[in-house]
Coordinates of C-alpha atoms in Angstrom, one line a residue:
Chain A
M1 CA 129.5 92.0 -40.5
I2 CA 128.2 94.1 -37.4
A3 CA 130.7 94.0 -34.3
L4 CA 130.2 95.5 -30.5
E5 CA 133.0 94.2 -28.7
H6 CA 132.9 95.4 -24.9
L7 CA 130.9 98.3 -25.5
S8 CA 130.0 101.5 -23.1
I9 CA 127.8 103.7 -23.7
V10 CA 126.9 106.9 -21.0
S11 CA 123.5 108.5 -22.0
G12 CA 122.2 111.0 -19.5
T13 CA 120.8 108.5 -17.1
F14 CA 121.3 105.5 -18.0
A15 CA 124.6 103.5 -19.2
L16 CA 125.2 100.2 -21.5
E17 CA 128.1 98.4 -20.0
R18 CA 130.3 96.3 -22.2
V19 CA 127.9 95.2 -24.2
D20 CA 129.1 92.6 -27.7
L21 CA 126.9 91.8 -30.6
L22 CA 127.5 90.2 -33.7
V23 CA 125.7 90.1 -37.0
P24 CA 127.8 88.6 -40.1
T25 CA 127.6 89.7 -43.0
G26 CA 124.6 89.4 -44.9
R27 CA 122.1 88.2 -42.2
Y28 CA 118.9 90.0 -40.7
A29 CA 119.3 90.5 -37.2
V30 CA 116.5 92.2 -34.8
L31 CA 117.5 93.6 -31.3
M32 CA 114.4 93.5 -28.8
G33 CA 113.8 95.4 -25.9
K34 CA 111.6 97.9 -23.9
T35 CA 111.1 101.3 -24.7
G36 CA 113.7 103.3 -22.6
S37 CA 116.2 100.1 -22.6
G38 CA 118.9 102.0 -24.9
K39 CA 117.8 100.2 -28.5
T40 CA 118.2 103.5 -30.0
T41 CA 121.0 105.0 -27.9
L42 CA 123.1 101.6 -29.3
L43 CA 121.8 102.4 -33.0
E44 CA 123.1 106.1 -32.7
A45 CA 126.3 104.7 -31.5
I46 CA 126.9 102.3 -34.1
C47 CA 126.0 105.5 -36.7
G48 CA 128.6 107.3 -35.0
L49 CA 126.1 110.1 -33.5
R50 CA 126.8 109.5 -29.9
R51 CA 130.2 109.0 -28.2
V52 CA 131.2 105.3 -26.7
T53 CA 132.8 105.2 -23.5
A54 CA 134.9 102.3 -24.1
G55 CA 134.8 99.4 -26.3
R56 CA 135.3 99.1 -30.6
I57 CA 132.5 98.7 -33.3
R58 CA 133.5 97.2 -36.0
L59 CA 132.0 97.1 -39.8
L60 CA 132.6 94.6 -42.2
A61 CA 136.1 93.9 -40.6
R62 CA 136.7 97.8 -40.3
D63 CA 137.4 99.6 -37.3
V64 CA 135.1 102.4 -37.1
T65 CA 135.1 103.8 -33.4
G66 CA 136.7 106.5 -34.1
L67 CA 135.5 107.5 -37.3
K68 CA 132.8 110.5 -38.5
P69 CA 129.1 109.1 -39.1
A70 CA 129.8 110.2 -43.0
E71 CA 132.9 107.9 -43.1
R72 CA 131.0 104.8 -41.6
D73 CA 129.1 103.9 -44.7
L74 CA 126.1 102.8 -43.3
G75 CA 122.4 103.8 -44.4
Y76 CA 120.2 104.3 -41.3
V77 CA 117.0 104.6 -40.5
P78 CA 115.6 106.6 -37.1
Q79 CA 112.6 106.2 -35.6
D80 CA 110.9 109.1 -36.7
R81 CA 112.2 108.7 -40.1
A82 CA 113.5 112.5 -40.7
L83 CA 112.7 113.2 -44.3
F84 CA 114.4 116.4 -45.1
Q85 CA 110.7 119.0 -45.4
T86 CA 112.2 120.9 -48.0
M87 CA 113.3 118.5 -50.3
T88 CA 111.1 116.1 -53.1
V89 CA 110.8 112.6 -52.6
W90 CA 113.7 112.4 -55.9
E91 CA 115.8 114.6 -54.0
N92 CA 115.7 112.8 -50.7
L93 CA 116.8 109.9 -52.7
A94 CA 119.5 111.4 -54.4
F95 CA 120.9 113.2 -51.4
A96 CA 123.6 111.4 -50.5
L97 CA 124.3 110.7 -54.0
R98 CA 124.7 114.3 -54.5
V99 CA 127.2 114.8 -51.3
R100 CA 129.3 112.6 -53.0
R101 CA 129.2 114.5 -56.3
W102 CA 127.9 111.7 -58.6
N103 CA 127.2 112.9 -61.9
K104 CA 123.4 113.8 -62.8
D105 CA 122.8 110.8 -65.2
R106 CA 124.2 108.1 -62.8
I107 CA 121.9 109.4 -60.0
A108 CA 118.9 110.0 -62.1
E109 CA 119.1 106.6 -63.1
R110 CA 120.0 105.3 -59.4
V111 CA 117.1 107.5 -57.8
E112 CA 114.8 105.6 -61.0
E113 CA 116.4 101.8 -59.4
L114 CA 115.6 103.1 -56.5
A115 CA 111.4 104.0 -56.9
A116 CA 110.7 101.5 -59.0
L117 CA 112.3 99.2 -55.8
L118 CA 110.5 101.3 -53.2
G119 CA 107.2 101.2 -55.4
L120 CA 108.2 105.7 -55.3
T121 CA 107.8 106.2 -58.9
D122 CA 104.9 107.9 -58.6
L123 CA 105.5 109.7 -55.4
L124 CA 109.1 111.5 -56.6
L125 CA 108.0 115.1 -57.0
R126 CA 106.0 115.1 -53.8
R127 CA 107.1 116.7 -50.5
P128 CA 107.4 114.8 -47.5
H129 CA 104.3 116.5 -45.5
R130 CA 102.5 114.9 -48.4
L131 CA 103.3 111.0 -47.6
S132 CA 101.3 108.4 -45.8
G133 CA 103.4 107.0 -43.2
G134 CA 104.0 104.0 -45.1
E135 CA 105.5 106.3 -48.0
A136 CA 107.4 108.4 -46.1
Q137 CA 108.9 105.1 -44.1
R138 CA 109.7 103.8 -48.0
V139 CA 111.4 107.1 -49.4
A140 CA 113.3 106.8 -45.5
L141 CA 114.6 103.3 -46.6
G142 CA 115.2 104.4 -49.9
R143 CA 117.3 107.2 -48.6
A144 CA 119.1 104.9 -46.3
L145 CA 120.3 102.5 -48.9
S146 CA 120.8 105.1 -51.8
F147 CA 124.4 105.0 -51.9
Q148 CA 125.0 101.4 -51.6
P149 CA 125.5 100.8 -48.0
R150 CA 127.1 97.3 -46.9
V151 CA 125.5 98.1 -43.7
L152 CA 121.5 98.7 -42.8
L153 CA 120.6 100.3 -39.4
L154 CA 117.0 99.9 -38.6
D155 CA 115.0 102.3 -35.4
E156 CA 111.5 100.9 -35.4
P157 CA 110.8 101.2 -38.6
L158 CA 107.3 99.7 -38.7
A159 CA 106.1 101.9 -35.3
A160 CA 102.9 103.7 -36.0
L161 CA 102.2 101.6 -39.3
D162 CA 98.8 100.0 -39.9
Q163 CA 98.6 96.5 -40.6
E164 CA 97.9 96.5 -44.1
T165 CA 101.2 98.8 -44.7
R166 CA 103.3 96.7 -42.1
I167 CA 102.7 93.7 -44.1
E168 CA 103.7 95.3 -47.1
M169 CA 106.5 96.6 -45.4
H170 CA 107.4 92.9 -44.5
T171 CA 107.7 91.7 -47.9
L172 CA 109.6 94.8 -48.8
L173 CA 112.2 94.5 -46.5
Q174 CA 112.4 90.5 -47.3
T175 CA 112.8 92.1 -51.1
V176 CA 115.4 94.5 -50.6
R177 CA 117.0 92.3 -48.5
E178 CA 116.9 89.9 -51.0
R179 CA 118.1 92.1 -53.6
T180 CA 121.3 93.6 -51.6
G181 CA 122.3 91.3 -49.6
V182 CA 122.9 94.2 -46.9
T183 CA 123.5 93.7 -43.4
T184 CA 120.8 94.3 -41.3
L185 CA 120.3 95.4 -37.6
H186 CA 116.1 96.0 -36.8
V187 CA 115.3 97.4 -33.5
T188 CA 111.7 96.7 -32.7
H189 CA 110.1 95.8 -29.9
D190 CA 107.3 93.9 -32.2
L191 CA 107.1 90.1 -32.0
E192 CA 105.4 89.9 -35.3
D193 CA 108.0 92.3 -37.1
T194 CA 110.4 89.5 -35.4
R195 CA 109.3 86.4 -36.5
R196 CA 108.3 87.8 -40.0
L197 CA 112.2 89.4 -40.7
A198 CA 114.8 88.2 -38.4
D199 CA 117.8 85.5 -38.8
L200 CA 119.0 86.5 -35.3
V201 CA 117.6 87.9 -32.3
F202 CA 119.0 90.1 -30.0
Q203 CA 117.7 91.3 -26.8
V204 CA 118.6 94.3 -24.8
R205 CA 117.6 93.8 -21.0
D206 CA 119.1 95.7 -17.3
G207 CA 122.2 97.2 -20.2
R208 CA 123.3 94.4 -21.6
I209 CA 122.3 92.1 -24.7
E210 CA 121.8 88.3 -25.0
E211 CA 121.1 86.5 -27.9
T212 CA 118.1 84.6 -27.8
K213 CA 115.6 82.6 -29.7
I214 CA 112.7 83.9 -31.1
Chain B
M1 CA 72.2 129.5 -30.5
S2 CA 70.6 125.3 -29.9
A3 CA 69.0 124.3 -27.0
I4 CA 71.1 121.0 -26.6
E5 CA 68.9 117.3 -26.1
P6 CA 69.6 114.6 -24.3
T7 CA 70.9 112.2 -25.8
S8 CA 68.6 109.5 -24.4
A9 CA 65.5 110.2 -22.5
T10 CA 65.2 106.7 -21.3
D11 CA 67.7 106.0 -19.4
P12 CA 68.3 108.9 -16.8
A13 CA 71.8 108.0 -16.2
A14 CA 72.7 108.6 -19.3
V15 CA 71.4 112.0 -19.9
S16 CA 74.2 114.5 -20.5
P17 CA 74.9 117.6 -18.9
R18 CA 73.0 121.1 -19.7
V19 CA 75.7 123.2 -21.3
P20 CA 74.9 126.7 -21.4
S21 CA 75.8 128.3 -25.1
D22 CA 79.7 128.8 -26.1
T23 CA 78.4 132.6 -27.5
F24 CA 78.8 134.4 -24.3
F25 CA 82.7 132.9 -24.2
W26 CA 83.7 133.9 -27.8
L27 CA 82.1 137.3 -27.4
A28 CA 84.0 138.0 -24.1
L29 CA 86.9 136.9 -25.5
S30 CA 86.3 138.9 -28.8
I31 CA 85.3 142.4 -27.0
L32 CA 89.0 141.9 -24.8
G33 CA 91.0 141.1 -27.9
G34 CA 88.8 143.7 -30.0
V35 CA 89.4 146.8 -27.7
Y36 CA 93.6 146.3 -28.5
V37 CA 93.1 146.3 -32.7
L38 CA 90.7 149.0 -32.8
L39 CA 93.6 151.1 -30.2
I40 CA 96.1 150.5 -33.4
V41 CA 93.5 151.3 -36.0
A42 CA 92.3 154.3 -34.5
M43 CA 95.6 155.8 -34.0
L44 CA 96.6 155.4 -37.3
L45 CA 93.5 156.7 -38.5
A46 CA 93.7 160.0 -36.3
Q47 CA 96.9 160.8 -37.3
A48 CA 96.2 160.1 -41.1
S49 CA 93.1 162.4 -40.7
F50 CA 95.5 164.9 -39.4
T51 CA 97.7 165.4 -42.1
S52 CA 96.8 166.0 -45.9
P53 CA 98.5 164.6 -49.0
G54 CA 100.0 168.1 -49.4
H55 CA 102.2 168.4 -45.9
V56 CA 103.4 164.5 -46.6
L57 CA 104.6 165.9 -50.6
A58 CA 106.0 169.1 -48.5
A59 CA 107.4 166.7 -46.3
L60 CA 109.1 165.1 -48.6
D61 CA 110.5 167.9 -50.7
S62 CA 112.8 168.8 -47.6
P63 CA 116.0 167.8 -48.6
A64 CA 117.0 167.0 -44.7
I65 CA 113.8 164.8 -44.8
R66 CA 114.8 163.0 -48.0
Y67 CA 118.1 162.6 -46.6
A68 CA 116.7 160.9 -43.4
I69 CA 114.6 158.7 -45.2
K70 CA 117.6 157.7 -47.7
L71 CA 119.9 157.0 -44.3
S72 CA 117.0 155.0 -43.1
L73 CA 116.9 152.7 -45.2
L74 CA 120.4 152.1 -46.1
S75 CA 121.2 151.9 -41.9
C76 CA 118.0 149.6 -41.5
S77 CA 119.2 147.1 -44.4
L78 CA 122.5 146.8 -43.3
T79 CA 121.2 146.0 -39.8
T80 CA 119.0 143.8 -41.1
I81 CA 122.2 142.2 -43.2
L82 CA 124.6 142.2 -39.5
S83 CA 122.1 140.9 -37.4
L84 CA 121.8 138.1 -39.8
W85 CA 125.0 137.2 -40.0
V86 CA 125.3 137.4 -36.8
A87 CA 121.9 136.0 -35.4
V88 CA 122.3 132.1 -37.8
P89 CA 124.9 131.3 -35.6
I90 CA 124.3 132.7 -32.2
G91 CA 120.8 131.1 -32.6
Y92 CA 122.4 127.3 -34.0
L93 CA 124.5 127.3 -31.4
M94 CA 122.1 127.9 -28.3
A95 CA 119.0 125.6 -30.3
R96 CA 122.0 122.7 -30.7
W97 CA 123.9 123.1 -26.9
D98 CA 122.9 120.5 -24.8
D99 CA 123.3 122.1 -21.4
G100 CA 121.8 118.3 -20.3
A101 CA 125.3 117.3 -18.6
I102 CA 125.9 120.0 -16.7
R103 CA 122.7 120.6 -15.7
R104 CA 122.6 117.2 -14.5
F105 CA 126.2 117.3 -12.5
L106 CA 124.8 120.5 -10.8
E107 CA 121.7 119.4 -9.9
R108 CA 123.7 116.4 -8.8
K109 CA 125.9 118.7 -6.2
A110 CA 124.0 121.0 -5.2
A111 CA 121.2 117.6 -3.8
A112 CA 124.0 116.2 -2.1
I113 CA 124.8 119.1 0.0
E114 CA 121.4 119.4 0.7
N115 CA 120.6 115.9 1.8
G116 CA 123.7 115.8 3.5
T117 CA 122.0 116.8 6.6
R118 CA 119.0 117.4 8.8
R119 CA 119.8 119.8 11.3
W120 CA 118.7 123.1 11.6
Y121 CA 120.9 124.4 9.4
A122 CA 119.6 122.9 6.4
R123 CA 117.1 125.1 5.1
P124 CA 119.6 127.7 5.2
L125 CA 121.7 125.1 3.0
R126 CA 118.8 125.4 0.2
I127 CA 119.1 128.9 0.0
L128 CA 122.7 128.7 -0.6
C129 CA 122.3 125.7 -3.2
I130 CA 120.8 128.4 -5.6
P131 CA 123.7 129.5 -6.9
I132 CA 124.9 126.6 -7.7
R133 CA 122.1 125.4 -9.9
L134 CA 122.4 128.8 -11.5
A135 CA 126.6 128.7 -12.4
N136 CA 125.1 126.7 -15.9
P137 CA 126.6 128.7 -18.2
K138 CA 123.8 128.5 -20.9
L139 CA 121.5 130.4 -18.5
W140 CA 124.1 133.1 -18.3
L141 CA 124.3 133.3 -22.1
D142 CA 120.7 133.4 -22.6
A143 CA 120.3 136.1 -20.4
I144 CA 123.1 138.2 -21.5
L145 CA 121.9 137.8 -24.9
D146 CA 118.4 139.4 -24.1
I147 CA 120.5 142.6 -22.5
P148 CA 119.6 144.7 -25.2
I149 CA 115.9 143.7 -25.2
V150 CA 115.1 144.2 -21.2
L151 CA 117.6 147.2 -21.0
P152 CA 115.8 150.9 -21.6
P153 CA 116.7 152.1 -25.1
L154 CA 118.4 155.5 -24.0
V155 CA 120.6 153.5 -21.5
I156 CA 121.9 151.2 -24.5
G157 CA 123.0 154.6 -26.3
L158 CA 124.8 155.7 -23.0
A159 CA 126.7 152.4 -22.9
L160 CA 127.8 152.4 -26.3
L161 CA 128.8 155.6 -25.9
I162 CA 131.0 155.4 -23.0
L163 CA 132.2 152.1 -25.0
F164 CA 133.3 154.1 -27.4
Q165 CA 135.5 156.7 -24.5
T166 CA 137.4 153.0 -23.9
P167 CA 141.6 153.4 -25.0
L168 CA 140.8 150.6 -27.6
A169 CA 137.8 152.4 -28.9
R170 CA 139.2 155.5 -29.1
W171 CA 142.6 153.5 -31.0
F172 CA 139.7 152.6 -33.5
E173 CA 138.3 155.5 -34.2
S174 CA 141.4 157.5 -34.9
E175 CA 143.2 154.8 -37.3
I176 CA 140.2 153.1 -38.5
M177 CA 136.7 154.5 -38.4
V178 CA 135.2 157.3 -36.9
V179 CA 132.0 155.8 -35.1
T180 CA 130.3 158.6 -32.6
F181 CA 128.4 161.0 -33.9
A182 CA 128.8 159.8 -37.2
I183 CA 126.4 157.1 -39.8
P184 CA 128.6 154.5 -38.2
S185 CA 127.0 155.1 -35.1
V186 CA 123.6 155.0 -35.9
V187 CA 124.1 150.9 -37.3
L188 CA 125.7 150.0 -34.3
A189 CA 123.0 151.3 -32.2
Q190 CA 120.3 150.2 -34.4
F191 CA 122.6 146.7 -34.4
T192 CA 122.9 146.2 -30.9
V193 CA 119.2 146.2 -30.1
A194 CA 117.6 144.5 -33.3
C195 CA 120.0 141.9 -33.3
A196 CA 118.4 140.7 -29.9
F197 CA 115.2 140.0 -31.9
A198 CA 116.9 138.8 -34.8
V199 CA 118.7 135.9 -32.6
R200 CA 115.7 134.9 -30.4
T201 CA 114.3 134.6 -33.9
M202 CA 116.6 132.3 -35.2
R203 CA 117.0 130.6 -31.8
T204 CA 112.9 129.3 -31.9
T205 CA 113.4 128.7 -35.6
F206 CA 116.1 126.3 -35.8
E207 CA 114.8 124.7 -32.2
Q208 CA 112.0 123.9 -34.2
I209 CA 113.7 121.7 -36.4
N210 CA 113.9 118.6 -35.8
P211 CA 118.2 117.3 -34.9
R212 CA 117.7 113.9 -36.3
E213 CA 117.7 115.4 -39.9
E214 CA 121.2 116.7 -39.7
S215 CA 121.8 113.5 -37.6
V216 CA 120.7 111.3 -41.1
A217 CA 122.4 113.7 -43.1
L218 CA 125.6 112.7 -41.6
T219 CA 125.3 109.0 -42.0
L220 CA 124.6 110.2 -45.6
G221 CA 128.0 111.0 -46.1
C222 CA 128.0 115.2 -44.9
S223 CA 130.2 117.1 -43.0
R224 CA 128.4 119.2 -39.9
A225 CA 128.9 122.4 -42.3
Q226 CA 127.2 120.7 -45.0
A227 CA 124.4 119.4 -43.5
F228 CA 123.8 122.8 -42.0
W229 CA 124.5 124.3 -45.7
L230 CA 121.8 121.7 -47.6
V231 CA 119.6 120.9 -44.2
V232 CA 119.3 123.3 -41.6
L233 CA 119.5 126.1 -43.5
P234 CA 117.0 125.7 -46.3
E235 CA 114.1 124.8 -43.6
A236 CA 115.0 127.7 -41.8
R237 CA 114.3 130.0 -44.6
R238 CA 111.0 130.9 -42.8
G239 CA 112.6 131.8 -39.9
L240 CA 115.6 133.9 -41.6
L241 CA 112.8 135.7 -43.7
T242 CA 111.0 136.7 -39.9
A243 CA 114.3 137.4 -38.4
A244 CA 114.6 139.8 -40.9
T245 CA 111.4 141.4 -41.0
L246 CA 111.6 142.1 -37.2
A247 CA 115.2 143.3 -37.5
W248 CA 114.6 146.0 -40.0
A249 CA 111.0 147.1 -38.3
R250 CA 112.9 147.7 -35.0
S251 CA 115.9 149.5 -36.3
L252 CA 114.0 151.7 -38.0
G253 CA 112.1 152.6 -34.9
E254 CA 115.1 153.2 -33.5
F255 CA 115.5 155.8 -31.8
G256 CA 116.8 156.5 -27.9
P257 CA 120.2 155.0 -28.4
I258 CA 120.6 157.3 -32.1
L259 CA 119.6 160.2 -30.1
V260 CA 122.3 159.4 -27.5
F261 CA 125.1 157.8 -29.4
S262 CA 125.1 159.7 -32.4
G263 CA 123.0 163.1 -31.7
A264 CA 120.5 164.2 -33.8
T265 CA 121.9 166.3 -36.5
R266 CA 120.5 167.6 -39.9
M267 CA 121.9 165.8 -43.0
R268 CA 124.2 164.2 -40.8
T269 CA 123.0 161.6 -38.2
E270 CA 119.4 162.2 -39.2
V271 CA 117.1 158.8 -39.6
L272 CA 113.0 159.2 -39.8
P273 CA 113.0 158.8 -36.0
T274 CA 115.4 161.6 -35.7
S275 CA 113.3 163.9 -38.3
V276 CA 109.9 163.3 -36.3
Y277 CA 111.7 164.4 -33.2
L278 CA 113.3 167.6 -34.7
E279 CA 110.4 168.7 -36.3
L280 CA 108.1 168.3 -33.2
S281 CA 110.7 170.2 -31.2
I282 CA 110.2 173.1 -33.0
G283 CA 106.5 172.9 -33.1
N284 CA 106.1 171.6 -36.8
I285 CA 103.4 169.2 -35.6
E286 CA 102.2 168.9 -39.4
A287 CA 106.1 167.6 -40.7
A288 CA 106.3 165.1 -37.7
V289 CA 102.6 163.4 -38.7
A290 CA 103.4 163.2 -42.1
V291 CA 107.1 161.7 -41.7
S292 CA 105.3 159.3 -38.8
L293 CA 102.9 158.3 -41.7
L294 CA 105.6 157.4 -43.8
M295 CA 107.2 155.6 -41.6
V296 CA 104.4 153.7 -40.8
F297 CA 103.8 152.6 -45.0
A298 CA 107.1 152.0 -45.1
A299 CA 107.3 149.3 -41.7
V300 CA 103.3 148.3 -43.1
A301 CA 104.7 147.9 -46.6
V302 CA 107.7 145.6 -45.3
L303 CA 105.3 143.4 -43.0
I304 CA 102.9 142.8 -46.1
L305 CA 105.3 142.0 -48.5
L306 CA 107.9 139.9 -46.4
R307 CA 104.5 138.0 -44.8
H308 CA 103.6 137.5 -48.1
Y309 CA 106.5 135.9 -49.6
G310 CA 107.0 134.5 -46.2
G311 CA 104.1 132.5 -46.8
E312 CA 104.5 131.2 -50.3
W313 CA 108.3 130.1 -49.4
A314 CA 106.5 128.3 -46.2
L315 CA 104.9 125.6 -48.1
G316 CA 107.2 123.4 -48.3
K317 CA 107.4 123.6 -44.8
V318 CA 107.2 121.4 -41.7
V319 CA 103.9 119.1 -40.3
R320 CA 106.0 116.1 -40.2
P321 CA 105.4 112.3 -41.2

């Protein structure tokens, strides 16, 4: 479950005031809104990367408002993917597991599993600058899912992908959802993504969030 | 040179404009730039032709110059390590310090005063608002960090000398370590200047690294320190290398502050630039040129070595998806 309760965020020139949002466990929610409406800011606040001025954030019934990003146990895919440039795909996927001091065999097993799920098996030794947009996106998704978080936050994951790759990614995201049951909040301004993926649709407008029909 | 043909002869409106050849443009730029390259090469060649291997060997044979070489290598390397040790934290802090909130706050205050009146004193008021806008501490820190770069070297030496006349520094010298006119003063003089260059380089390096990578690392379970060690520093390695090269090369050539702060005593605080100065002052031009050439070789060798490895190390870097 992802729950925002009367959440206020001030960021530079704009503010989100007392917004509420509820994504029940296991559901796939899409958050829509114009560029600059504060969607990314909201995701960053949920991740713990941005301070909130008021309100509470609860993930799976746990109040995480005051917790560090590392303690929130969520997977985050930022818009620019931000893959670790000096690491191979394998190392990107294994990063969170190494930080968590998993043993080597378990890490290798998990990376293999992720690579199979996301179609990255042949790319494991590549570095990010040699990946296509769709491949990089799959690595970013795999990195976010690697430590099996219960919550997944996606910031415009399909922007800047060509139509064919986009459709592949739709299928992939559906598969991920079926296999992992991860509660997802997906930020986009694309109607097609919304139609294909969403159980629930929210709209950011003038500093507030409303649930809408597709 | 090729003539440009119009693409469609039938439609007069579609005739492309005639563009003169680009040769002149490239030629002009090349000549302007080439003059400088020529100056550098000619300078080095002239110096090389002024001396002979015999002179260089003779210079290498002199105990004073051998001492200067050793001290130069030692002090430059020490300075480089110290500079990196300081430049990495400063560069990172400056790169990640978001002063947007302070800037917006000061701007609002200044604008409120400026727009408060339309009377005759509105204009002078605007000038009075300049200090408000300049109250941003990041601007000041930035300026302070550039002081060693813009100050005349002799002035830095003098300032260091005066600093070591203060009671605290005197206590330090009497109780812990003699600095002035001794080897530590050489390192300190080099460090004061070289570090400023390393700081600049590291700051630019960190600014070019996508801060979102650190953000992601934090969500993946890292503390700030882990994100820095595991993600940022490996990406900064090329910048580190550049900063090290710059610091090393700067300290090798440092002379002004050393002359004032360390003195030019043979076999004591004599580094290679001091040797050149001392040899010149007794009219031994051959030895001065020989030592200069040694420095040129050392500098070029370091540059080539580091550029080469820098290139190799940098392969895994940048070109973001």
